[in-house]
Short mmCIF file of C-alpha atoms and ligand atoms in Angstrom, two decimals:
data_model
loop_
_atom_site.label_atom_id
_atom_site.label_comp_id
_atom_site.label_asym_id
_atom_site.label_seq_id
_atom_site.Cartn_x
_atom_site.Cartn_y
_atom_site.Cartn_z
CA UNK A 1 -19.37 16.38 -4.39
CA UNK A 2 -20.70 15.97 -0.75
CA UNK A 3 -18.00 13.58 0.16
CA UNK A 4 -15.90 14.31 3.40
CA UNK A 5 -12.30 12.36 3.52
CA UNK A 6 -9.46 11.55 5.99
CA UNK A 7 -6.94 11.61 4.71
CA UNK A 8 -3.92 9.59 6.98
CA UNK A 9 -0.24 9.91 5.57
CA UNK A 10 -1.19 13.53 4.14
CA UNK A 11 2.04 14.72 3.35
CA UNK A 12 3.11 11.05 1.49
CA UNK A 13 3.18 10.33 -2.27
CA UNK A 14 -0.39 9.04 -2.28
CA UNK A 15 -1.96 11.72 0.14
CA UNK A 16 -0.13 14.57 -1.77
CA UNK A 17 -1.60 12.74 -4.96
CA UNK A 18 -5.50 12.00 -3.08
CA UNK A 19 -5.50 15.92 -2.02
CA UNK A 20 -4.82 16.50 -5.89
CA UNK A 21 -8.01 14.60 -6.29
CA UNK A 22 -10.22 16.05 -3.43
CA UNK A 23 -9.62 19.54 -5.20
CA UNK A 24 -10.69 18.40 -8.55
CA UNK A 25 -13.59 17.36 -7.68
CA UNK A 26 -14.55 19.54 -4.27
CA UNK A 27 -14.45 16.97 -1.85
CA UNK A 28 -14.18 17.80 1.64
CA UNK A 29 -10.65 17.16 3.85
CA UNK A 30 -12.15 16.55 7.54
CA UNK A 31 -8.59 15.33 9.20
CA UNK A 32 -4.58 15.31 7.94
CA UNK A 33 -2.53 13.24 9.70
CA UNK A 34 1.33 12.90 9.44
CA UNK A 35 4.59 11.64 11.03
CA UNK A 36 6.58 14.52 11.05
CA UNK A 37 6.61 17.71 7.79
CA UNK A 38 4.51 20.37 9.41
CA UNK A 39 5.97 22.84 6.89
CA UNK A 40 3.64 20.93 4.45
CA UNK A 41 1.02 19.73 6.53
CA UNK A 42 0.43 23.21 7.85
CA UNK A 43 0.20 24.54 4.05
CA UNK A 44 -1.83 21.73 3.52
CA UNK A 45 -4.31 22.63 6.66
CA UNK A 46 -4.58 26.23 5.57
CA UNK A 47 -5.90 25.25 1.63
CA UNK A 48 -8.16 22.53 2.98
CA UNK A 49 -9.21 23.86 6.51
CA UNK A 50 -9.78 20.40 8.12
CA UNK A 51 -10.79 20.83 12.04
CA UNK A 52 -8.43 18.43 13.19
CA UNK A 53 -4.97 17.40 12.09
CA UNK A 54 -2.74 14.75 13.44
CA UNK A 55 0.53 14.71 14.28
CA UNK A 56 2.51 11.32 14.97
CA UNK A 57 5.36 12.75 16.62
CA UNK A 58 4.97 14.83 19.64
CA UNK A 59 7.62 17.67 18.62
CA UNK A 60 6.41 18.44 16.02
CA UNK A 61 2.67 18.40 16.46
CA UNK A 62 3.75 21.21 19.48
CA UNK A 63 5.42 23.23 16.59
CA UNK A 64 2.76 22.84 13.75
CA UNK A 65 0.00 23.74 17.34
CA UNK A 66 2.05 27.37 17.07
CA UNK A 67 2.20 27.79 13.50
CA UNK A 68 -1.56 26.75 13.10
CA UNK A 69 -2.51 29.18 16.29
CA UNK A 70 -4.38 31.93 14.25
CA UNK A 71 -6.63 29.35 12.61
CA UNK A 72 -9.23 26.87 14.26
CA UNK A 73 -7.87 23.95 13.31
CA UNK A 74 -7.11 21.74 16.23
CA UNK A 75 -3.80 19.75 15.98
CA UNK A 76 -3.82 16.61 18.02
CA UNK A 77 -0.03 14.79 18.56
CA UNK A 78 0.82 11.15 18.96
CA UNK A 79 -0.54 8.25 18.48
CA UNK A 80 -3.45 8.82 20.08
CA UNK A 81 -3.87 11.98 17.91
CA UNK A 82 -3.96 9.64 14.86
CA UNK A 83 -6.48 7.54 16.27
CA UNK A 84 -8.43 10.14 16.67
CA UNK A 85 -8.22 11.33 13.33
CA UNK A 86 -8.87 7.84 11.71
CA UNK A 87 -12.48 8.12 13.39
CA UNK A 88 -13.65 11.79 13.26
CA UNK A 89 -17.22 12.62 13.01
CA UNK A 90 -18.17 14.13 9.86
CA UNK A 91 -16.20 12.16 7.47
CA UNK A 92 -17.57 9.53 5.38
CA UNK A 93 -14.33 7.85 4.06
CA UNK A 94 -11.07 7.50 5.95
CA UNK A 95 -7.95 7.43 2.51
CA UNK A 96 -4.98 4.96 4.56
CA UNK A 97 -2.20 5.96 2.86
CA UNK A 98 0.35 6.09 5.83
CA UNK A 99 3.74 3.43 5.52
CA UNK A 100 4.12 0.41 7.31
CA UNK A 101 2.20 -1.48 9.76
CA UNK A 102 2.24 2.25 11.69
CA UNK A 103 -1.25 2.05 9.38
CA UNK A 104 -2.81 -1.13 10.92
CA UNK A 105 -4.35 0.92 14.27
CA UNK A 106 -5.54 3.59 12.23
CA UNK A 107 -7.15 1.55 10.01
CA UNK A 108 -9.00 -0.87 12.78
CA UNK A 109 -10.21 2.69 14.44
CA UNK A 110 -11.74 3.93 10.97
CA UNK A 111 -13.62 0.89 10.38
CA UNK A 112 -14.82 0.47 14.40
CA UNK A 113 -16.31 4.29 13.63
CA UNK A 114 -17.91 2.96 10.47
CA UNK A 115 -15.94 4.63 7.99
CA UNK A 116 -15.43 3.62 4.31
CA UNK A 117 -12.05 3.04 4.08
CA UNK A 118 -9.69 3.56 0.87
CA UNK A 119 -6.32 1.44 1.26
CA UNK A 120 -3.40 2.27 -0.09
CA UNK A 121 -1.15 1.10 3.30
CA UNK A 122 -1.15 -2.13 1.99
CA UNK A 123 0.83 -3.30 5.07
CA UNK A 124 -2.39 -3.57 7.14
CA UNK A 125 -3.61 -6.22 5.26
CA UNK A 126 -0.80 -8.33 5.02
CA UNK A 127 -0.06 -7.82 8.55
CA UNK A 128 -3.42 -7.48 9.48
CA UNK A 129 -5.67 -9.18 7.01
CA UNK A 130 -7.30 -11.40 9.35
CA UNK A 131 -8.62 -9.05 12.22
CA UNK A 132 -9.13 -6.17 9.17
CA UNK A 133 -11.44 -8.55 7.55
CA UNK A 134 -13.30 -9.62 10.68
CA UNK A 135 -14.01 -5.88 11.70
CA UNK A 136 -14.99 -4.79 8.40
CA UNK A 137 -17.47 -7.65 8.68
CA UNK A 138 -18.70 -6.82 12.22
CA UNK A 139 -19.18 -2.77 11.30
CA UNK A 140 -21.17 -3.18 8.26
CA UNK A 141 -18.43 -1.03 6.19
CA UNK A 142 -16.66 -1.18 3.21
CA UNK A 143 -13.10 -1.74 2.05
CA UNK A 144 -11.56 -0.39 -1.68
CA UNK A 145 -8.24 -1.24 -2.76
CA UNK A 146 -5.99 2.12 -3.78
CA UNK A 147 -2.98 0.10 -4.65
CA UNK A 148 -2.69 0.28 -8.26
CA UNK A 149 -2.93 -3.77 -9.35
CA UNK A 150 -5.84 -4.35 -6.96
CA UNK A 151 -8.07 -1.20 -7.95
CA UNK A 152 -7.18 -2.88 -11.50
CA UNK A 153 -8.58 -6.05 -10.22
CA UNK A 154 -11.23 -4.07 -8.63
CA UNK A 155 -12.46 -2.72 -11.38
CA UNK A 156 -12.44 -6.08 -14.08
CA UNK A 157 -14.69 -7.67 -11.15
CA UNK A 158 -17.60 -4.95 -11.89
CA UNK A 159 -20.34 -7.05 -12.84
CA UNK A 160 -18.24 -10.45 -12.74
CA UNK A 161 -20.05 -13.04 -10.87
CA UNK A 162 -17.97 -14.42 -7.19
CA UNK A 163 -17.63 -18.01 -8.66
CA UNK A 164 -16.81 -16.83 -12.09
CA UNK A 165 -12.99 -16.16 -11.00
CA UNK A 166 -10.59 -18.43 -11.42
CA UNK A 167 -7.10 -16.44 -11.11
CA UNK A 168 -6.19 -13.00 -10.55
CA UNK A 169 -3.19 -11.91 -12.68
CA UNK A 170 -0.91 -8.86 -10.87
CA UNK A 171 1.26 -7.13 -13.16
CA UNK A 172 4.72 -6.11 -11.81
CA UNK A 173 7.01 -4.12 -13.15
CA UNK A 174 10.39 -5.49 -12.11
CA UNK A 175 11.70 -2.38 -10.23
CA UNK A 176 15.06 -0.94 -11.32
CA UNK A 177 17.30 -3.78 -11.09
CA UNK A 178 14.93 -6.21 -13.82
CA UNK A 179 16.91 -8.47 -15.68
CA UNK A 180 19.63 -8.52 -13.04
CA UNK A 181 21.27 -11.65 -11.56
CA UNK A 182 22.44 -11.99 -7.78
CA UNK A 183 26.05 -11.15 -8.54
CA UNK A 184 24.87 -8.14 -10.00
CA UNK A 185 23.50 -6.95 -7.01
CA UNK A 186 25.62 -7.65 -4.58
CA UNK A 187 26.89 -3.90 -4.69
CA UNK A 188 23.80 -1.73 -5.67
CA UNK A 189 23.67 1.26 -3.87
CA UNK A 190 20.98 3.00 -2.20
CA UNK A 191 20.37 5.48 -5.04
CA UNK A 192 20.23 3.15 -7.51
CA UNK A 193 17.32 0.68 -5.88
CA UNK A 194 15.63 4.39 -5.60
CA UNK A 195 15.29 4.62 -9.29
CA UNK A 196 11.91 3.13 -10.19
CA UNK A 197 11.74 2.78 -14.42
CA UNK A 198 7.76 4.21 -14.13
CA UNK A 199 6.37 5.51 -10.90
CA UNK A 200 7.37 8.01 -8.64
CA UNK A 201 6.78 6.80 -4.74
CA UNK A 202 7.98 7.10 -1.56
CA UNK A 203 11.22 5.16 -0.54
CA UNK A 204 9.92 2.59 1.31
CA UNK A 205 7.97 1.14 -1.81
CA UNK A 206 10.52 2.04 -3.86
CA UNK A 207 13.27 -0.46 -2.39
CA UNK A 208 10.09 -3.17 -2.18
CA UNK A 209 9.62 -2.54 -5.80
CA UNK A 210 13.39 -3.22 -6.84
CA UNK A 211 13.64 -6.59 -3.97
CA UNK A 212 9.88 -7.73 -5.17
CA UNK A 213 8.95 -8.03 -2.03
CA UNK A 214 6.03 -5.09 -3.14
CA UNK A 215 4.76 -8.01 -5.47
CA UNK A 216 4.59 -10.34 -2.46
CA UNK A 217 3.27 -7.99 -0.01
CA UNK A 218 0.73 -7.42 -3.03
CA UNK A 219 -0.20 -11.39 -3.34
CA UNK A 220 -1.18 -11.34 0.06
CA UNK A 221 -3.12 -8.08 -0.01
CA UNK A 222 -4.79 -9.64 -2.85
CA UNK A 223 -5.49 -12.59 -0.65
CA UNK A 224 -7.35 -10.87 1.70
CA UNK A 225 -9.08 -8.49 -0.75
CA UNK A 226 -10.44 -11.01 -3.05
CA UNK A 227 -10.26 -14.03 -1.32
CA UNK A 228 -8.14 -15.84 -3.58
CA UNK A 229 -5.52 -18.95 -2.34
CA UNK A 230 -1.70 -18.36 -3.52
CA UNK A 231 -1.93 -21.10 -5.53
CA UNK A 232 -4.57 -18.61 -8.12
CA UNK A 233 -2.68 -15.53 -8.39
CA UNK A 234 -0.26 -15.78 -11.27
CA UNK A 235 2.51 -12.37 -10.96
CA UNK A 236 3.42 -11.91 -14.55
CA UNK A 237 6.13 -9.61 -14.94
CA UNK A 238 4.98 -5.99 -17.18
CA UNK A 239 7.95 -3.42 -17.45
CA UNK A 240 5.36 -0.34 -19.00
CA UNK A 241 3.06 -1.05 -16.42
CA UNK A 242 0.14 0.08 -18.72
CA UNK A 243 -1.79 -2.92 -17.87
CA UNK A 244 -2.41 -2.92 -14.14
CA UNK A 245 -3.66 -6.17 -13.53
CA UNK A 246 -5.94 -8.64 -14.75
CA UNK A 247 -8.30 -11.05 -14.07
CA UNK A 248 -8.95 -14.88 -15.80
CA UNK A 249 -12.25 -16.21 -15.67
CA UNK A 250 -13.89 -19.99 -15.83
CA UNK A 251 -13.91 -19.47 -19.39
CA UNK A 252 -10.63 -18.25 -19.97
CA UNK A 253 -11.73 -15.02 -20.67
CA UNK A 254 -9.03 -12.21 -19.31
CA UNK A 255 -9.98 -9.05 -18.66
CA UNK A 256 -7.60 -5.87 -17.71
CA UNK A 257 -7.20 -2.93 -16.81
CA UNK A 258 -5.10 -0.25 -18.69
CA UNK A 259 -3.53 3.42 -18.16
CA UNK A 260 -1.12 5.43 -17.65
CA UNK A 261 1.03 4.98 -14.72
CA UNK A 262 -0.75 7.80 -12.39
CA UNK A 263 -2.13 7.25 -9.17
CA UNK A 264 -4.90 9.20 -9.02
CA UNK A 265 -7.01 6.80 -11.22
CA UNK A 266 -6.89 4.28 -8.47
CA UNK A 267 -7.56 7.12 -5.77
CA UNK A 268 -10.48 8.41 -7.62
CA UNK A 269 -11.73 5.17 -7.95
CA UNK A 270 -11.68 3.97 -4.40
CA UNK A 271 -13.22 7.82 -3.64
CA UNK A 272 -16.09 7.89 -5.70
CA UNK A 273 -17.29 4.32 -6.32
CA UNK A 274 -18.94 3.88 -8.52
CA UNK A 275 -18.88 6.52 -10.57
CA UNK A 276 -16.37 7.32 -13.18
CA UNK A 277 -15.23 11.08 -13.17
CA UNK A 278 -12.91 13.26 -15.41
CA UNK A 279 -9.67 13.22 -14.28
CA UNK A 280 -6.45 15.14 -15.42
CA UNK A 281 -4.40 11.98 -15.91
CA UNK A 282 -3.56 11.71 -19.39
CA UNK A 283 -5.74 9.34 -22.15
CA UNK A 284 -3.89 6.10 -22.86
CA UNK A 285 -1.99 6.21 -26.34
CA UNK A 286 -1.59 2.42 -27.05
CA UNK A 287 -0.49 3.36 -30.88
CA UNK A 288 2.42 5.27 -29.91
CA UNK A 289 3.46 2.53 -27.12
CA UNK A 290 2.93 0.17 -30.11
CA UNK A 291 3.98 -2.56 -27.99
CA UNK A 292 2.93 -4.33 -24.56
CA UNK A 293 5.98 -7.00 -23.21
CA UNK A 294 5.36 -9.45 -20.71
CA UNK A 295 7.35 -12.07 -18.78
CA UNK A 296 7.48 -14.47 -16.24
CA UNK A 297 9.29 -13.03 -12.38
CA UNK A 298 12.98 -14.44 -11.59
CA UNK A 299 12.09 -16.10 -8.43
CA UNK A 300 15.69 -16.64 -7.94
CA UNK A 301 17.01 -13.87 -7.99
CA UNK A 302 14.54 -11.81 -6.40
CA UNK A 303 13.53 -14.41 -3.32
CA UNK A 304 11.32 -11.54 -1.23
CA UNK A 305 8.38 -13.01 -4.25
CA UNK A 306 8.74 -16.62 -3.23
CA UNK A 307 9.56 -15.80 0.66
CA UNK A 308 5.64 -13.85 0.77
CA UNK A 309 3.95 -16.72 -0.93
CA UNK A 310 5.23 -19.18 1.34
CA UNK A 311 4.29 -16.90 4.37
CA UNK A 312 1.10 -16.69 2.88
CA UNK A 313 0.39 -20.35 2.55
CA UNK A 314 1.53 -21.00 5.91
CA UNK A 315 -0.91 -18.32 7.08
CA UNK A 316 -1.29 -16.96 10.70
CA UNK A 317 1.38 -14.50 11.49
CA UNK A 318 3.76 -15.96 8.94
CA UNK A 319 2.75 -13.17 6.67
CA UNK A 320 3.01 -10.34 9.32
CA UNK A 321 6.49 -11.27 10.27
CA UNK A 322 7.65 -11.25 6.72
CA UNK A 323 6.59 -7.38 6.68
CA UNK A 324 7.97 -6.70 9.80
CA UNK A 325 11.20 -8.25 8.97
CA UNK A 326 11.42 -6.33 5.55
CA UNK A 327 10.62 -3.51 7.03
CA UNK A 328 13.01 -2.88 9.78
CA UNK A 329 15.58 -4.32 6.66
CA UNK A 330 14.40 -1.56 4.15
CA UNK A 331 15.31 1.10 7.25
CA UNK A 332 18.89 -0.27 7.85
CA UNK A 333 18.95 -0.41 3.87
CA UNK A 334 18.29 3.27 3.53
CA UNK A 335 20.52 4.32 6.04
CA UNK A 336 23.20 2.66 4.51
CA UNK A 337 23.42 -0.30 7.65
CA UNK A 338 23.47 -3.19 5.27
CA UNK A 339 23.85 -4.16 1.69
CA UNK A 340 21.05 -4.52 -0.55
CA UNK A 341 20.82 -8.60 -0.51
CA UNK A 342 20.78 -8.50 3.18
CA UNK A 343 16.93 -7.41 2.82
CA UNK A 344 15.79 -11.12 1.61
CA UNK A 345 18.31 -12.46 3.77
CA UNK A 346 16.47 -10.99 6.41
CA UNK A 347 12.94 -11.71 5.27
CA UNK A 348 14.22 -15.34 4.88
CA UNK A 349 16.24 -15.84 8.30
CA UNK A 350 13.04 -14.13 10.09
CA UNK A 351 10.11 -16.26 8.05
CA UNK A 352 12.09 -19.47 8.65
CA UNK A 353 13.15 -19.67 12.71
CA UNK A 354 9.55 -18.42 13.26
CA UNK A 355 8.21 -20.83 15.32
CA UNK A 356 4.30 -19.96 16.01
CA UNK A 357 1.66 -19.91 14.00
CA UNK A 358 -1.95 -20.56 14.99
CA UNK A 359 -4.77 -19.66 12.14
CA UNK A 360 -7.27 -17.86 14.98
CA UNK A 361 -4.86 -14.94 15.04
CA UNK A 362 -5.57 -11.95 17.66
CA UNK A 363 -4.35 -8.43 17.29
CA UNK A 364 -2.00 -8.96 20.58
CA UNK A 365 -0.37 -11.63 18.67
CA UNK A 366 0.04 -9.65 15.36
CA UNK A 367 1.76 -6.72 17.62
CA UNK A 368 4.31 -9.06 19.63
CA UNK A 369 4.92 -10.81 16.56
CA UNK A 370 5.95 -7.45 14.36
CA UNK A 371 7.67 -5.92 17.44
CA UNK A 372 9.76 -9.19 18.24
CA UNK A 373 10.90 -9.50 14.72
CA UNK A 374 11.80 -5.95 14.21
CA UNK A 375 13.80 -5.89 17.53
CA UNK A 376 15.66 -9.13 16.18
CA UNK A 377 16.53 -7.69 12.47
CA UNK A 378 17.51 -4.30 14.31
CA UNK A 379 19.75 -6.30 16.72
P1 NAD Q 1 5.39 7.99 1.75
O1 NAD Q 1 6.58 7.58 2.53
O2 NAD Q 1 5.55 8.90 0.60
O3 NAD Q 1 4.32 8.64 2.75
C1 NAD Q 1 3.97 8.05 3.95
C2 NAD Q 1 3.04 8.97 4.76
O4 NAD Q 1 2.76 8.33 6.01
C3 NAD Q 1 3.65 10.33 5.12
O5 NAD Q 1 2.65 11.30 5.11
C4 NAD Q 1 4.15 10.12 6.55
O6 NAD Q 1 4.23 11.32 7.30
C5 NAD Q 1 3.04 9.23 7.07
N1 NAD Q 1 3.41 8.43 8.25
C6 NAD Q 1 4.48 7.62 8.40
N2 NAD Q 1 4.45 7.06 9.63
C7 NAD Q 1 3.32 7.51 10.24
C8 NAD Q 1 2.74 7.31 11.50
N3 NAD Q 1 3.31 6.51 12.40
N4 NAD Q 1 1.58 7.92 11.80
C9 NAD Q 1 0.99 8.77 10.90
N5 NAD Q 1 1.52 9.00 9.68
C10 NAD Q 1 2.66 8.39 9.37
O7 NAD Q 1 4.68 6.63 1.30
P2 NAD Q 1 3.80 6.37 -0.02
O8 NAD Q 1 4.66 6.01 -1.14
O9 NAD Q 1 2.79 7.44 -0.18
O10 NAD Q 1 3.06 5.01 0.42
C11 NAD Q 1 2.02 4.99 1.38
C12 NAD Q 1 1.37 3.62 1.37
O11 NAD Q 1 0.74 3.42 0.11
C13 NAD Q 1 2.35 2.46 1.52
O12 NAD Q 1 1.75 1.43 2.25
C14 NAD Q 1 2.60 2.00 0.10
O13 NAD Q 1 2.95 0.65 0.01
C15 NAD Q 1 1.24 2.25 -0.52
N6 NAD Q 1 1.27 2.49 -1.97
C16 NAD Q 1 1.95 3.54 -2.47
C17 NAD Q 1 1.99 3.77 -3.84
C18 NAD Q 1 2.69 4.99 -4.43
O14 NAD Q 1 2.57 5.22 -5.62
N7 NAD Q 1 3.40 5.77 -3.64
C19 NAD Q 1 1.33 2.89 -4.71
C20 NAD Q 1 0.64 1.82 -4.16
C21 NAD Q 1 0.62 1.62 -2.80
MG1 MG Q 2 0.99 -1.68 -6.41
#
């Protein structure tokens, strides 16, 4: 293929995973970019020879500088260093798939330098969605969805006429504690949010998958990506996750997509648009599954659902201080700060004493708003 990628968030689960798919099918790595794990980024660097790679932290973009010092890759630290990596000449697509909001200037810089970009950092958009949307508009590019229920929707809206839609239908799989009440998880420990019943991710989505707040952090991606109200996307829970999202149309028609749970469909997709390559994910048996279960979400129980779609309604940076709050909460989760019910508590408290709004949103606002709720859920 002569396709050239960035690939932000290298050494993650989806960069590991989108690497896995630019050596299928040949296509070129221009830029890495990581926080920290040089000992992978710098194997990474010598199988795909990129000329630049990124470094968040300082330290150890110094260290992976000497370990890289017989090649001629260049490694860039810092922010800055990302930046620059989100808009390098040469590359046609710029593949998000860094954590947390830390996504949102890389993703403004690949779209100002006219880059197709392939989302997975689904943080950006619900942080972001606003300014995101306006620059995509103003540079002429193009946006795919990587996250796994919006490439599904993605891909049911080939060929489906704008005012045709009349609901999009995201599949969730209940994370590891479905089926649970409150009092139930009032103790959970940290190991036990990490067990996810069907994907393997990193942590961070991992303890949004078992609060739900990954299913309201996806409502308001799908917002943004299909510009769809709250009030017309249904969350319907799906413990196989085989079917990855649907889509309902005037008619009544639904149409899904199915697969295996394995992220490089979604990758692939966003990558090479609109074709449809061979992959190595395993075909689909739906005889030996022999059966499909569905059910409606416990908005009770798991209030981080309920908590995004009211951020979402009330739009403006409602939505963005929702994220921030969860996650500065997920980080004091995972470091074993506070119990696992503390995380809505602290999407809740933060969502409610907000006290701005304001629909015409600017990028200033969405950083003081993110910083000023992290520093309050930090303390
Ligand atoms: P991960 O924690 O496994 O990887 C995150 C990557 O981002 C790492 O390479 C890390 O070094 C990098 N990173 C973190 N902070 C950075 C910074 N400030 N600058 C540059 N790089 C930085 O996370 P993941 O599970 O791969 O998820 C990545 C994104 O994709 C998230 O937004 C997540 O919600 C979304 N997503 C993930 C999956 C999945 O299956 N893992 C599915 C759908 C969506
Ligand atoms: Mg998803």
């Amino acid at each position: 293929m002569t396709k050239n990628i960035i690939v932000l968030g290298s050494t993650g689960s989806i960069g590991v995973q989108t690497l896995d798919v630019a050596r299928m099918h040949n296509i070129g790595v221009k830029a890495l970019t990581a926080n920290r794990s040089i000992e992978l980024l710098e194997k990474q660097a010598r199988e795909f020879r990129p000329s630049l790679v990124a470094v968040a932290d300082e330290e150890s973009a110094k260290k992976l500088r000497i370990a890289l010092a017989d090649t001629d890759i260049r490694v860039a630290g810092g922010e800055e260093g990302v930046k620059e990596a989100a808009s390098l000449d040469g590359a046609d697509t710029a593949v998000n798939a860094i954590v947390g909001v830390a996504g949102l200037m890389p993703t403004l810089e690949a779209i100002r330098a006219g880059k197709t970009l392939a989302l997975a950092n689904k943080e950006t958009l619900v942080a972001g969605g606003s300014v995101v949307k306006a620059e995509v508009k103003k540079y002429g590019t193009r946006l795919y969805p990587v996250d796994s229920e919006h490439s599904a929707i993605f891909q049911c809206l080939q060929g489906v006429p704008d005012k045709a839609l009349k609901k999009v239908i995201l599949t969730a799989s209940g994370g590891a504690f479905y089926g649970k009440k409150r009092e139930e998880l009032v103790s959970v420990r940290v190991e036990d949010a990490l067990r996810h019943p069907n994907w393997s991710m990193g942590a961070k989505i991992t303890i949004d998958s078992a609060t739900m707040m990954n299913k309201g952090l996806e409502v308001i991606e799908a917002s943004w990506l299909f510009d769809v109200p709250d009030e017309k996307i249904d969350v319907l829970i799906h413990r196989e996750s085989i079917v990855h999202s649907m889509i309902q149309l005037e008619d009544n028609s639904v149409i899904a997509q199915l697969g295996v749970p394995d992220m490089r469909i979604p990758i692939q997709y966003a990558l090479t648009y609109p074709e449809r390559l061979s992959s190595p994910v395993k075909e689909l048996d739906l005889a030996e599954l022999a059966m499909l279960t569905f059910a409606r979400p416990d908005y009770d129980t798991f209030e981080c659902l309920g908590i995004c779609r009211r951020a979402l309604r009330m739009g403006g940076l409602y939505p963005a201080v929702a994220n921030a709050a969860n996650e500065a909460a997920v980080s004091l989760f995972l470091s074993g700060k506070i119990s696992f019910l503390q995380i809505p508590e602290a999407v809740g408290n933060a969502v409610e004493k907000f006290g701005g709004s304001g629909q015409n949103i600017s990028l200033e606002d969405i950083i003081e708003a993110d910083r000023e709720t992290r520093r309050k859920v930090l303390g």
